[in-house]
Short mmCIF file of C-alpha atoms in Angstrom, two decimals:
data_model
loop_
_atom_site.label_atom_id
_atom_site.label_comp_id
_atom_site.label_asym_id
_atom_site.label_seq_id
_atom_site.Cartn_x
_atom_site.Cartn_y
_atom_site.Cartn_z
CA MET P 277 53.75 97.61 67.63
CA ILE P 278 54.06 96.67 71.22
CA VAL P 279 55.42 94.27 72.23
CA GLY P 280 54.11 92.25 76.55
CA THR P 281 52.56 88.96 76.90
CA GLU P 282 48.43 88.34 76.42
CA PHE P 283 48.28 85.09 77.87
CA GLN P 284 50.25 82.86 79.61
CA GLY P 285 53.05 81.01 77.23
CA ASP P 286 53.21 83.38 75.32
CA SER P 287 56.08 84.04 73.66
CA ILE P 288 58.78 87.52 73.27
CA ARG P 289 60.29 86.17 70.40
CA ILE P 290 57.41 85.67 68.43
CA GLY P 291 56.11 89.47 69.56
CA MET P 292 59.70 90.54 68.19
CA ILE P 293 59.73 89.10 65.45
CA GLN P 294 56.33 89.95 64.48
CA HIS P 295 57.07 93.49 65.66
CA ASP P 296 60.93 93.70 63.27
CA SER P 297 57.60 92.59 59.69
CA TYR P 298 55.34 95.41 61.36
CA GLY P 299 54.97 97.89 58.88
CA GLU P 300 54.33 95.12 55.75
CA ALA P 301 51.98 93.87 57.53
CA LEU P 302 50.41 97.32 57.82
CA ARG P 303 51.22 97.40 54.01
CA ILE P 304 49.11 94.03 53.92
CA ILE P 305 45.62 95.59 55.72
CA ILE P 306 46.09 98.07 53.94
CA ASP P 307 46.19 96.86 50.49
CA PHE P 308 43.34 94.25 51.63
CA ALA P 309 40.93 96.38 52.60
CA ILE P 310 42.52 99.36 49.18
CA ASP P 311 41.16 96.18 47.79
CA LYS P 312 37.93 95.76 48.95
CA HIS P 313 36.82 98.54 49.25
CA ARG P 314 37.61 99.65 45.29
CA HIS P 315 35.41 96.00 44.53
CA ALA P 316 32.76 97.13 46.27
CA GLU P 317 32.98 100.39 44.79
CA ARG P 318 32.70 98.77 41.37
CA VAL P 319 30.23 97.24 42.22
CA VAL P 320 27.81 100.12 43.39
CA ASP P 321 29.40 102.64 40.84
CA VAL P 322 30.11 105.10 43.25
CA ARG P 323 32.92 106.75 44.20
CA THR P 324 33.11 108.82 47.56
CA GLU P 325 35.05 110.26 49.18
CA LEU P 326 36.60 108.34 51.44
CA SER P 327 37.02 106.85 47.20
CA ASP P 328 39.27 110.00 46.88
CA LEU P 329 40.92 109.85 49.49
CA ARG P 330 42.23 105.98 49.54
CA ASP P 331 43.29 106.80 45.51
CA GLU P 332 45.25 110.00 47.33
CA LEU P 333 47.01 107.46 50.08
CA ASN P 334 50.85 107.39 50.08
CA SER P 335 51.42 107.38 53.87
CA PHE P 336 48.66 106.75 57.40
CA ASP P 337 49.16 107.07 60.86
CA HIS P 338 49.55 103.94 61.64
CA ARG P 339 48.70 104.37 65.72
CA THR P 340 44.65 103.94 64.10
CA LEU P 341 46.01 100.29 62.91
CA GLN P 342 48.12 99.44 65.62
CA TRP P 343 45.45 97.80 68.26
CA LEU P 344 43.82 95.91 65.01
CA HIS P 345 47.41 94.28 64.05
CA ASP P 346 47.82 93.67 67.70
CA ARG P 347 45.73 91.73 68.59
CA MET P 348 45.45 89.99 65.81
CA ALA P 349 49.26 88.89 66.17
CA VAL P 350 48.39 87.68 69.67
CA ALA P 351 45.82 85.47 67.38
CA PHE P 352 48.88 84.22 65.95
CA ARG P 353 50.85 84.22 68.31
CA MET P 354 47.78 82.59 70.04
CA ASP P 355 47.61 79.50 68.18
CA TYR P 356 51.73 79.14 67.30
CA CYS P 357 52.87 78.85 70.43
CA LEU P 358 49.55 76.55 72.49
CA ASN P 359 48.44 75.14 68.97
CA ALA P 360 51.60 74.27 67.16
CA ASP P 361 51.10 70.66 66.82
CA LEU P 362 47.93 71.81 64.53
CA PHE P 363 50.40 74.16 62.69
CA THR P 364 51.64 71.21 59.19
CA TYR P 365 54.88 72.78 58.68
CA SER P 366 57.41 69.82 57.30
CA THR P 367 60.13 73.08 58.36
CA PRO P 368 61.02 71.27 62.22
CA ASP P 369 60.81 73.65 65.65
CA PRO P 370 62.65 76.84 66.02
CA HIS P 371 61.30 78.44 63.27
CA THR P 372 64.24 81.37 61.37
CA PRO P 373 63.07 84.40 61.40
CA ALA P 374 62.29 84.40 58.17
CA GLN P 375 60.06 81.88 58.84
CA THR P 376 58.28 82.72 61.51
CA VAL P 377 56.90 86.01 59.49
CA SER P 378 56.27 83.95 56.08
CA PHE P 379 54.08 82.07 58.10
CA TRP P 380 52.50 85.21 60.44
CA LEU P 381 52.27 87.23 57.29
CA ASP P 382 49.83 84.57 55.79
CA PHE P 383 48.30 84.21 58.85
CA LEU P 384 47.49 87.87 58.19
CA ARG P 385 45.51 86.88 54.98
CA LYS P 386 44.11 84.32 55.33
CA GLU P 387 42.76 86.17 59.43
CA LEU P 388 41.70 89.39 56.92
CA ALA P 389 40.01 86.92 54.16
CA ARG P 390 37.85 85.52 56.58
CA MET P 391 36.90 88.80 58.57
CA PHE P 392 36.94 90.89 55.88
CA SER P 393 33.73 88.27 54.53
CA HIS P 394 31.90 88.09 57.70
CA HIS P 395 32.32 91.84 58.21
CA LEU P 396 30.94 93.26 55.61
CA GLU P 397 32.02 97.63 56.57
CA LEU P 398 35.24 96.89 57.96
CA PRO P 399 37.30 97.60 54.40
CA ARG P 400 35.56 101.06 55.08
CA LEU P 401 36.25 101.47 58.24
CA ILE P 402 40.43 100.14 58.20
CA LEU P 403 40.07 103.18 55.20
CA THR P 404 38.62 105.55 56.92
CA ALA P 405 40.64 105.09 60.11
CA ALA P 406 43.67 105.29 57.95
CA ALA P 407 42.65 107.98 55.36
CA TYR P 408 41.51 111.36 57.55
CA PRO P 409 43.93 112.62 59.50
CA ASN P 410 44.54 111.45 63.89
CA PRO P 411 43.76 114.14 65.61
#
């Protein structure tokens, strides 16, 4: 993850917390894509080359998913920093790093579910980026 300010009022502190949970966030992105891809495979009852690569996937080059992750991280920070009054958390600010990670990863899961429901090709594209070698 590349940490920097993307908008006025952006928080480097929150960006660094996201940076420290980068691996966990990437795993969530991959796991969501794998889940949706497997479901689609069961629905259409067709296995592809990507299915085989997906099932053998135990590591990947993070750089192919970095842009997607970083954009979603910015969206979270924008909500967190600029629309904090819209959050209905019972814990008063400032949140601990562990709480912020929890909020971030919850946001990521919800955003992935929303994006995947509107962009049905996204799981395949994410898996393609992760499964094939980065030239």
